[in-house]
PDB file of N, CA, C and O in Angstrom:
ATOM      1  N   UNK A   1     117.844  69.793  48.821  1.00 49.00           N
ATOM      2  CA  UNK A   1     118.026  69.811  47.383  1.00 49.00           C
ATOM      3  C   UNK A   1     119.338  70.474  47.041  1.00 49.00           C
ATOM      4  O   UNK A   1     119.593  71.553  47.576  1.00 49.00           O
ATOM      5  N   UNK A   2     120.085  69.996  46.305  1.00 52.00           N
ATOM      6  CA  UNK A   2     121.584  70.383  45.339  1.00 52.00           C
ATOM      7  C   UNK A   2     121.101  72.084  44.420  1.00 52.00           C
ATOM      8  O   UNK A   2     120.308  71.819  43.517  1.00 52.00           O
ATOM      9  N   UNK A   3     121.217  72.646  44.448  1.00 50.00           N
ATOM     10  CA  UNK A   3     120.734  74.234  43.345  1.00 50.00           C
ATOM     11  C   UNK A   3     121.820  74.239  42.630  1.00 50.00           C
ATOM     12  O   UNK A   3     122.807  74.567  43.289  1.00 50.00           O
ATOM     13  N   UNK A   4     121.962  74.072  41.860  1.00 50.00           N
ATOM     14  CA  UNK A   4     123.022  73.942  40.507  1.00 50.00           C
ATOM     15  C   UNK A   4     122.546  75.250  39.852  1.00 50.00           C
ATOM     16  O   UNK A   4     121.355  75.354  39.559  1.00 50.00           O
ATOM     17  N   UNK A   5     123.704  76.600  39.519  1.00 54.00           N
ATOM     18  CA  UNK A   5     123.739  77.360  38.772  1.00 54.00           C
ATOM     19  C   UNK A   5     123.942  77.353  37.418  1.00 54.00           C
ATOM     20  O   UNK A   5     125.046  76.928  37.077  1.00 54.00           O
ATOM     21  N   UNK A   6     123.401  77.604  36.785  1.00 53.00           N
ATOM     22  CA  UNK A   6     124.049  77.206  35.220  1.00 53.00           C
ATOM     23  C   UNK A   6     123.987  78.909  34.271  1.00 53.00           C
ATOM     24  O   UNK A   6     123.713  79.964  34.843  1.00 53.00           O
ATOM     25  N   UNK A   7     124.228  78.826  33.150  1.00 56.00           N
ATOM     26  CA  UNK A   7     124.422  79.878  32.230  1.00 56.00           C
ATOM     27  C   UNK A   7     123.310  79.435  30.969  1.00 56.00           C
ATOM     28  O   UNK A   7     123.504  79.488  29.755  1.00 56.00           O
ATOM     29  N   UNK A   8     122.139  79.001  31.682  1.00 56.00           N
ATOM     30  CA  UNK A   8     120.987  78.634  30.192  1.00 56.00           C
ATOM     31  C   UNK A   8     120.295  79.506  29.872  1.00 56.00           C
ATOM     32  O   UNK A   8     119.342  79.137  29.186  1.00 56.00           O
ATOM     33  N   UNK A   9     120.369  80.834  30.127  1.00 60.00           N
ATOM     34  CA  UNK A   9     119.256  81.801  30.067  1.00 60.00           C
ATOM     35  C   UNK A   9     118.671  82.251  31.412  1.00 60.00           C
ATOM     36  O   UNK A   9     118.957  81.803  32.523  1.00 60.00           O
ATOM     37  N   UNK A  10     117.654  83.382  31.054  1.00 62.00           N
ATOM     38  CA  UNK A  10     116.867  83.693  32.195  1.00 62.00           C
ATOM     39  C   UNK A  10     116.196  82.687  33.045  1.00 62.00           C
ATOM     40  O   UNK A  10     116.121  82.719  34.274  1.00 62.00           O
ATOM     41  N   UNK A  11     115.554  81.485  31.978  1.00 61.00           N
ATOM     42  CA  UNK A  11     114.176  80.790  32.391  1.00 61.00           C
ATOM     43  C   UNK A  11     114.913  79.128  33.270  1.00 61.00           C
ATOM     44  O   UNK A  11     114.531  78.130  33.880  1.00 61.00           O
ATOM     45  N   UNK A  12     116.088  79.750  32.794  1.00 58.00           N
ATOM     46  CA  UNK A  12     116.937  77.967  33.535  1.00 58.00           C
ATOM     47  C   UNK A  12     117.919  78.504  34.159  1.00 58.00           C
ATOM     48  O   UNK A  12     119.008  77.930  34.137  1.00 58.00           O
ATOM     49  N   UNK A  13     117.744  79.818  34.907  1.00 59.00           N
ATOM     50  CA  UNK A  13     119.043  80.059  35.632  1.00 59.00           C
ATOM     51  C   UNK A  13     119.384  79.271  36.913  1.00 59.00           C
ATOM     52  O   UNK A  13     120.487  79.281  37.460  1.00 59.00           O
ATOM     53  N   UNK A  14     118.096  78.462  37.397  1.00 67.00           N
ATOM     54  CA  UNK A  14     118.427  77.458  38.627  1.00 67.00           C
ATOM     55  C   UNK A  14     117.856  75.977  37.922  1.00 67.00           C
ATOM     56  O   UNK A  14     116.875  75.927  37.180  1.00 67.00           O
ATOM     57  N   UNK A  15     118.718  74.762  38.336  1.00 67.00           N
ATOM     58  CA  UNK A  15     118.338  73.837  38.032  1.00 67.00           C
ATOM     59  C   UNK A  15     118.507  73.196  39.519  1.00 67.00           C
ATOM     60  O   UNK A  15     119.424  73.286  40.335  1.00 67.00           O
ATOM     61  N   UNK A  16     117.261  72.516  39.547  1.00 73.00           N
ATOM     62  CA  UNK A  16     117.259  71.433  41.015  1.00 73.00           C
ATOM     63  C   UNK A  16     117.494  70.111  40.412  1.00 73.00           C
ATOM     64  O   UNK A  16     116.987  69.687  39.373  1.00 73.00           O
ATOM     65  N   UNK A  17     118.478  69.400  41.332  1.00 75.00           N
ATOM     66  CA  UNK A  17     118.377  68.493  41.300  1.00 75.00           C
ATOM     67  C   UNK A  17     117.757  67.063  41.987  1.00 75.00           C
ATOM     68  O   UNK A  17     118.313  66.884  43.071  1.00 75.00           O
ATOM     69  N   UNK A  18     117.174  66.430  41.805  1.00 80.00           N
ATOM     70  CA  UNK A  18     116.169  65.965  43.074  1.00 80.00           C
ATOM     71  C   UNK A  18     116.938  64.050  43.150  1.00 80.00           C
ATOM     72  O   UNK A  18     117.359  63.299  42.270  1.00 80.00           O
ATOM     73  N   UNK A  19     116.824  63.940  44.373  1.00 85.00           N
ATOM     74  CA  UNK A  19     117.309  62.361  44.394  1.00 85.00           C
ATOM     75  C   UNK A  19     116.495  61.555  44.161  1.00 85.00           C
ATOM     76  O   UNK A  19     116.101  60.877  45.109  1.00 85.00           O
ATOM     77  N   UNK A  20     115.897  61.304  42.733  1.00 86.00           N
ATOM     78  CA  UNK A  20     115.028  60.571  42.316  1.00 86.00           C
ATOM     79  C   UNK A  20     115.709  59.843  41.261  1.00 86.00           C
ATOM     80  O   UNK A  20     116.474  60.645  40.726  1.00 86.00           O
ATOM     81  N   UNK A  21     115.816  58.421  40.567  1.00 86.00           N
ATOM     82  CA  UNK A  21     116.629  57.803  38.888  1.00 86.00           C
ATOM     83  C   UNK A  21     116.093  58.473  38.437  1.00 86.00           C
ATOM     84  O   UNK A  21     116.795  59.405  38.044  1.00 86.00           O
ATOM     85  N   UNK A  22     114.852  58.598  38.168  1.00 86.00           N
ATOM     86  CA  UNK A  22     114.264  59.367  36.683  1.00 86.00           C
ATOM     87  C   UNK A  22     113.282  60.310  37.025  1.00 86.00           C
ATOM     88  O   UNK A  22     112.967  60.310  38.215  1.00 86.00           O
ATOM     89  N   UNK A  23     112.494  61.431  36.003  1.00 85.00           N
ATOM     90  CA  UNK A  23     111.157  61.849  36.050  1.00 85.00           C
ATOM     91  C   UNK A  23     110.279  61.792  35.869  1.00 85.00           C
ATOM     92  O   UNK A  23     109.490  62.674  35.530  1.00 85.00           O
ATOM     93  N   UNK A  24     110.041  60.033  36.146  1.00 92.00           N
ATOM     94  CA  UNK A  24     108.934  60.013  35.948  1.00 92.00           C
ATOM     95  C   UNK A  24     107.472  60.205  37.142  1.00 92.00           C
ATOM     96  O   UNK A  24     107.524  60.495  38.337  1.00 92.00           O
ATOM     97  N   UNK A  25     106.122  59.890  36.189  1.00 93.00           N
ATOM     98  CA  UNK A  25     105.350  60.416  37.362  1.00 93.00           C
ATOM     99  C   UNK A  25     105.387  59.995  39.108  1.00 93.00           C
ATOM    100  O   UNK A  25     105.352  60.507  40.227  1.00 93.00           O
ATOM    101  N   UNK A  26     105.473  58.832  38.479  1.00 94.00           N
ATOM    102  CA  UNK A  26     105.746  57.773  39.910  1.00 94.00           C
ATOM    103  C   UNK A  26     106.829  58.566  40.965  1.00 94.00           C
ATOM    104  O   UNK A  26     106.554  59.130  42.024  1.00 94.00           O
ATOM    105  N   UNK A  27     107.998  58.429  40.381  1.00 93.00           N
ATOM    106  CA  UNK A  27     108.881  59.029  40.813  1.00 93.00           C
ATOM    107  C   UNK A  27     108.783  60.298  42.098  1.00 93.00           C
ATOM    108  O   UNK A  27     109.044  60.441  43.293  1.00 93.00           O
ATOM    109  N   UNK A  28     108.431  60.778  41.366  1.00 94.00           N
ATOM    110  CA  UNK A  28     107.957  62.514  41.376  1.00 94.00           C
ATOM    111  C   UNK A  28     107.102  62.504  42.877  1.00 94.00           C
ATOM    112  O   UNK A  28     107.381  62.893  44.011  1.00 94.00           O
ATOM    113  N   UNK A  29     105.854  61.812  42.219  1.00 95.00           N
ATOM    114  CA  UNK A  29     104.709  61.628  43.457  1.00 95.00           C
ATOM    115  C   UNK A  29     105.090  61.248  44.344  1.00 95.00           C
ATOM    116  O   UNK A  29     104.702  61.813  45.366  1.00 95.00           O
ATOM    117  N   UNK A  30     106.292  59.809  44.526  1.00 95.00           N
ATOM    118  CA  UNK A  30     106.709  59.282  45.704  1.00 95.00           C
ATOM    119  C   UNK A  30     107.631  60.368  46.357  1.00 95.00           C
ATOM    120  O   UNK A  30     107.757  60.400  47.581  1.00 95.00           O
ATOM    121  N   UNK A  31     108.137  61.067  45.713  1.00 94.00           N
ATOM    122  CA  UNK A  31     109.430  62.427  45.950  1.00 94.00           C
ATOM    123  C   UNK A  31     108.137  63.134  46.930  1.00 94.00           C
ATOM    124  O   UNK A  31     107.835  62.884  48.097  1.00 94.00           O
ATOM    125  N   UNK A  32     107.601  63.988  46.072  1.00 94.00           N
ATOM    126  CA  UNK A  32     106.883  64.889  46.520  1.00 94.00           C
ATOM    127  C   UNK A  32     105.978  64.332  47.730  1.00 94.00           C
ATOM    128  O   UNK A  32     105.908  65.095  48.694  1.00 94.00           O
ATOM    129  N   UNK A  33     105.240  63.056  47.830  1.00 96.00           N
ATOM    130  CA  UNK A  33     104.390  63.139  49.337  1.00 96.00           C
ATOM    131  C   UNK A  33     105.214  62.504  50.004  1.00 96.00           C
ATOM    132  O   UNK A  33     104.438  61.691  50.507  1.00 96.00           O
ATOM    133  N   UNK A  34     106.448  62.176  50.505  1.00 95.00           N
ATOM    134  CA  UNK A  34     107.665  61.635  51.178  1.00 95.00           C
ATOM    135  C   UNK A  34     107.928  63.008  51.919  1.00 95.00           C
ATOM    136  O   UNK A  34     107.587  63.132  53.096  1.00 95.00           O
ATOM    137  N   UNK A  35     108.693  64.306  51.047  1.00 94.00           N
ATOM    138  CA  UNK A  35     108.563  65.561  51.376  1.00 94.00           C
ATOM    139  C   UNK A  35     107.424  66.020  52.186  1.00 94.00           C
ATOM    140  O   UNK A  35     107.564  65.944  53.406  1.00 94.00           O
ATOM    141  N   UNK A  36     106.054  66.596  51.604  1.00 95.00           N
ATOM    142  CA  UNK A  36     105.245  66.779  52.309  1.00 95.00           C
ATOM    143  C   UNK A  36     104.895  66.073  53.694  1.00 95.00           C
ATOM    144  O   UNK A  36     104.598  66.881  54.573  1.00 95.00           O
ATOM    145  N   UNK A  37     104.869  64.795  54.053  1.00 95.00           N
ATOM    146  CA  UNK A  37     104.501  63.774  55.421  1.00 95.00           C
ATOM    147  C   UNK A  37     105.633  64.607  56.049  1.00 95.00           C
ATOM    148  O   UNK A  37     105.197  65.208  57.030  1.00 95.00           O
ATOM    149  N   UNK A  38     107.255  64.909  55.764  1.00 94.00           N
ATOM    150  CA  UNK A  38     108.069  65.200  56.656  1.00 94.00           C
ATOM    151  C   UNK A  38     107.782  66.595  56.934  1.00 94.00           C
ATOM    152  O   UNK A  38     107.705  66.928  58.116  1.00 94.00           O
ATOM    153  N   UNK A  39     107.657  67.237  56.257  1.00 94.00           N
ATOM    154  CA  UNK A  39     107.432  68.654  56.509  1.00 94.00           C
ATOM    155  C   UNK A  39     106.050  68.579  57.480  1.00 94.00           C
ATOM    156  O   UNK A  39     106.033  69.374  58.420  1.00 94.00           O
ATOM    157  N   UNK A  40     105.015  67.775  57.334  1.00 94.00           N
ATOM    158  CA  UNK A  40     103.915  68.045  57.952  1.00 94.00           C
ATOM    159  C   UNK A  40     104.356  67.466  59.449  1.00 94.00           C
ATOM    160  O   UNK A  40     103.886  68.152  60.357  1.00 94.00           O
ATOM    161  N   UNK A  41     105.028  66.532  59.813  1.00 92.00           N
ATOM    162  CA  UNK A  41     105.055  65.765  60.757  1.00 92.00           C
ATOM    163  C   UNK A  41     106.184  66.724  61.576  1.00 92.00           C
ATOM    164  O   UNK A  41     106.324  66.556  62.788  1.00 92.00           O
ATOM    165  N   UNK A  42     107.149  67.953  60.698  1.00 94.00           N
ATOM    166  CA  UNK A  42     107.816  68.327  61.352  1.00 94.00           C
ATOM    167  C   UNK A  42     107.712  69.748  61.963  1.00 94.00           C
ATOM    168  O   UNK A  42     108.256  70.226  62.958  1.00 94.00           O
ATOM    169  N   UNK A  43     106.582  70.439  60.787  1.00 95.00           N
ATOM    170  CA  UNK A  43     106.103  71.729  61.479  1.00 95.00           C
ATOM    171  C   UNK A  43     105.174  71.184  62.428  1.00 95.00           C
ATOM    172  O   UNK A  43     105.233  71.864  63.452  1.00 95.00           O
ATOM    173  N   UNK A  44     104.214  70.107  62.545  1.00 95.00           N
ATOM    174  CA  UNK A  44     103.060  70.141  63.303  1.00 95.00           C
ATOM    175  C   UNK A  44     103.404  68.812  64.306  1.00 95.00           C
ATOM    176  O   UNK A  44     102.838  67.795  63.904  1.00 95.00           O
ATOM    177  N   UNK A  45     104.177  68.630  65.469  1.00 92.00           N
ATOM    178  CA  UNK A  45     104.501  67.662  65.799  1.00 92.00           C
ATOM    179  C   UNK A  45     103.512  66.717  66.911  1.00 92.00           C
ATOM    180  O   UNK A  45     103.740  65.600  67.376  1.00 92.00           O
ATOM    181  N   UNK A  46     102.433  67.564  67.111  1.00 92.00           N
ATOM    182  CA  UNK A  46     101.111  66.794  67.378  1.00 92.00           C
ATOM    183  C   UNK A  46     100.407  66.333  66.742  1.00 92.00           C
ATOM    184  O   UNK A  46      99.433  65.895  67.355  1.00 92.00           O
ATOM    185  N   UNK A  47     100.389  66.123  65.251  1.00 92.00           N
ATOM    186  CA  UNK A  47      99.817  66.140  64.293  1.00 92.00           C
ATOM    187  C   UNK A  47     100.016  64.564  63.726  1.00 92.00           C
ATOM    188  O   UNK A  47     101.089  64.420  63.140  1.00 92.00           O
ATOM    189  N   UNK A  48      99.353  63.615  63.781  1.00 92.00           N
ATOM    190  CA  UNK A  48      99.546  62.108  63.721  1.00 92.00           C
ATOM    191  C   UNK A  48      98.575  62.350  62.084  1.00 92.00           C
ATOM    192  O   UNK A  48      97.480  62.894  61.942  1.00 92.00           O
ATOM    193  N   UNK A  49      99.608  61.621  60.871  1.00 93.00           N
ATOM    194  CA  UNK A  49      98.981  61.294  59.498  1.00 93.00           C
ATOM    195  C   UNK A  49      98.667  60.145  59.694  1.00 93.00           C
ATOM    196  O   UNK A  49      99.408  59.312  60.217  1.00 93.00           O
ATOM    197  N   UNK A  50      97.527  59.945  59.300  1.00 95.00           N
ATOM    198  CA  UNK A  50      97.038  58.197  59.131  1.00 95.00           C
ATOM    199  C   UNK A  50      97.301  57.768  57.562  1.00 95.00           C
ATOM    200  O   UNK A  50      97.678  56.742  56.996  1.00 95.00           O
ATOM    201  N   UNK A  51      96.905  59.088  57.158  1.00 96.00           N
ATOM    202  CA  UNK A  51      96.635  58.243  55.521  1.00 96.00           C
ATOM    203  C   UNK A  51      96.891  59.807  54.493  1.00 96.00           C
ATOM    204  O   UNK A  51      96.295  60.866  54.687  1.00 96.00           O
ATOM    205  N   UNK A  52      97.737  59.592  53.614  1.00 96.00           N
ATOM    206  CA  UNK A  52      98.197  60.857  52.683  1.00 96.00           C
ATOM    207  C   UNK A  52      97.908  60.099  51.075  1.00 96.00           C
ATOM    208  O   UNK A  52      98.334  58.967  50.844  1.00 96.00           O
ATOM    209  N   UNK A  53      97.280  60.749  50.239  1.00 97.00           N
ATOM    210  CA  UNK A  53      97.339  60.243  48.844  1.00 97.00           C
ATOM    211  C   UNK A  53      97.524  61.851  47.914  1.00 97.00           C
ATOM    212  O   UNK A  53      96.734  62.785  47.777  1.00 97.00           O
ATOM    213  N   UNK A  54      98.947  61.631  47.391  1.00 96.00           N
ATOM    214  CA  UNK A  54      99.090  62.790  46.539  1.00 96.00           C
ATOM    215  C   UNK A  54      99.832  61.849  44.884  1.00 96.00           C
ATOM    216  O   UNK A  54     100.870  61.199  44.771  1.00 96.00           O
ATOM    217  N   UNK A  55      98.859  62.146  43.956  1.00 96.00           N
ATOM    218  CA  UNK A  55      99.065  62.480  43.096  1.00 96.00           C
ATOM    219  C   UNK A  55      99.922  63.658  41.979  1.00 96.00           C
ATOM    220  O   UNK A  55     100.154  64.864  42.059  1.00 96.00           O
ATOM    221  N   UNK A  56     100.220  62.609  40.965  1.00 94.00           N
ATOM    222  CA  UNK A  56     100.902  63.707  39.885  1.00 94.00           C
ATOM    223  C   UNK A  56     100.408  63.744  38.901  1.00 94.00           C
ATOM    224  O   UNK A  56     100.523  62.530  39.066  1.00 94.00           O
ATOM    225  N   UNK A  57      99.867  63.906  37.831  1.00 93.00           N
ATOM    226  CA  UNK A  57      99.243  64.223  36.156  1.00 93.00           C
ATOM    227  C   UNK A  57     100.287  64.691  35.859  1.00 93.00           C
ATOM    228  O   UNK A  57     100.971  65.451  36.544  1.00 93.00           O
ATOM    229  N   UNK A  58     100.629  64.063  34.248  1.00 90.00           N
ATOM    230  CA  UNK A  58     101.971  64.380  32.972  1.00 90.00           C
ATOM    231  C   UNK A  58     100.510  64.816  32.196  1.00 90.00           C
ATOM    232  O   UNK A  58     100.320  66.027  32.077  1.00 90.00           O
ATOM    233  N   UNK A  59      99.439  63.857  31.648  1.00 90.00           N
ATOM    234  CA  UNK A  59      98.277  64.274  30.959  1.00 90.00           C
ATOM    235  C   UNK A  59      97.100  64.083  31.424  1.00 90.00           C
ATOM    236  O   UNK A  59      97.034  64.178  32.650  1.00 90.00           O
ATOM    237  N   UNK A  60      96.192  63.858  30.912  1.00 90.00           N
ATOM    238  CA  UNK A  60      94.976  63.514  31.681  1.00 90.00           C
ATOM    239  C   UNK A  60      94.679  61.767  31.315  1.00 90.00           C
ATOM    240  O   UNK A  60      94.609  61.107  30.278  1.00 90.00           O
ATOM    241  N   UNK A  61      94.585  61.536  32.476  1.00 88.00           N
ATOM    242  CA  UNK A  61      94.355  59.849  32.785  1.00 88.00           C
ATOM    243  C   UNK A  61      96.042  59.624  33.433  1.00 88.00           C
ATOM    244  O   UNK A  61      96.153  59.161  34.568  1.00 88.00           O
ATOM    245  N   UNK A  62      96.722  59.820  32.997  1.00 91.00           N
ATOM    246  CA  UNK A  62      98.078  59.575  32.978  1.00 91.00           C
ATOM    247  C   UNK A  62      98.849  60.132  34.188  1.00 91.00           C
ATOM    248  O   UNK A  62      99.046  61.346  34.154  1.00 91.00           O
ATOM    249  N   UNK A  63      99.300  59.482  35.208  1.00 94.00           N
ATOM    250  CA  UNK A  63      99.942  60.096  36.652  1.00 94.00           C
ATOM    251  C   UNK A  63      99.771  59.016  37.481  1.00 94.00           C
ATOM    252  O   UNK A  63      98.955  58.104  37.344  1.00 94.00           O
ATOM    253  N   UNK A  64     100.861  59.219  38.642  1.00 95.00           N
ATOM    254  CA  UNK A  64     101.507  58.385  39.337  1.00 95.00           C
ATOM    255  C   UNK A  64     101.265  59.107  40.472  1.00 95.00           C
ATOM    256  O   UNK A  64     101.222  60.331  40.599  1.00 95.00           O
ATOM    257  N   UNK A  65     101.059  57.954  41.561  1.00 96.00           N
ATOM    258  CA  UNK A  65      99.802  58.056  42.872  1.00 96.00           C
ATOM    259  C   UNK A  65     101.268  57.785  43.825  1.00 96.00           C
ATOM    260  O   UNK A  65     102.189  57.025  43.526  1.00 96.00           O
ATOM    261  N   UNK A  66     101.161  58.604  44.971  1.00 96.00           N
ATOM    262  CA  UNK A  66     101.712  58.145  46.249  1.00 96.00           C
ATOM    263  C   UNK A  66     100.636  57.846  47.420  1.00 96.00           C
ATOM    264  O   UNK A  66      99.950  58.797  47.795  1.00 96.00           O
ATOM    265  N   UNK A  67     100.464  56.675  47.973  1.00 97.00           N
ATOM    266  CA  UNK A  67      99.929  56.600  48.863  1.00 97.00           C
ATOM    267  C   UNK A  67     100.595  55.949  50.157  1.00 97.00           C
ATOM    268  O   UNK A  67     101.252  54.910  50.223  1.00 97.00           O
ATOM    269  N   UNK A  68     100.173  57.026  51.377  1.00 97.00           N
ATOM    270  CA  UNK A  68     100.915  56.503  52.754  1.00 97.00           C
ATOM    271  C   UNK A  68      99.536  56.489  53.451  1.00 97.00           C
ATOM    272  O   UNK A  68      98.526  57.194  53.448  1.00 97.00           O
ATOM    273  N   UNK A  69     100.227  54.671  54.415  1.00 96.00           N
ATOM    274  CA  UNK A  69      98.947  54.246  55.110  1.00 96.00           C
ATOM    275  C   UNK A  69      99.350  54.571  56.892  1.00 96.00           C
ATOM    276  O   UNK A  69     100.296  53.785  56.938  1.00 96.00           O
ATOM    277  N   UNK A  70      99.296  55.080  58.129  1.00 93.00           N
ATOM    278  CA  UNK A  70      99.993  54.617  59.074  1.00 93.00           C
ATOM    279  C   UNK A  70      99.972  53.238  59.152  1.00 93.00           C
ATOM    280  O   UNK A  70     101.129  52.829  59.061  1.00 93.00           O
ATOM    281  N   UNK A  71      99.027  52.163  59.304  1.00 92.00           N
ATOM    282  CA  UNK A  71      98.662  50.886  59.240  1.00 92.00           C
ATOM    283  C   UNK A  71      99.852  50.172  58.520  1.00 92.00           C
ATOM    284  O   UNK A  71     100.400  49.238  59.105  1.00 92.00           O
ATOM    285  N   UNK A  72     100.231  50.514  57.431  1.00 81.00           N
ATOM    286  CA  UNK A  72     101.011  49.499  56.404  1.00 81.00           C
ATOM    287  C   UNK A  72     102.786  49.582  56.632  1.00 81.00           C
ATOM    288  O   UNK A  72     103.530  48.884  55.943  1.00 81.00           O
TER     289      UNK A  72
END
């Protein structure tokens, strides 16, 4: 990840930037369990994923699903 410093205050003193077009949920979810499979596959290298489903919620009903199959 890029850490971009900025001057917005206390609560935005780090901004990430993530290689995603947009924020949306989809987005996000595919970001985030892409991340997680590598991190898992790279701390635990005996560790074979068959199948990962991580979700995101913006509201309720509303969120964008990542799902990894080994199979597919």
């Amino acid at each position: 990840f890029e850490v971009l410093s900025c001057n917005l205050g206390e609560d935005l003193a780090e901004v990430r930037v993530l290689p995603i077009c947009n924020s949306s949920t989809e987005n996000l979810a595919t970001f985030l369990g892409r991340q997680l499979l590598g991190r898992v596959e790279s701390e635990f290298p005996g560790v074979e994923v068959d199948m990962l489903w991580l979700s995101v919620e913006e509201t309720p009903g509303q969120r964008g699903v990542y799902r990894y199959s080994s199979t597919d």
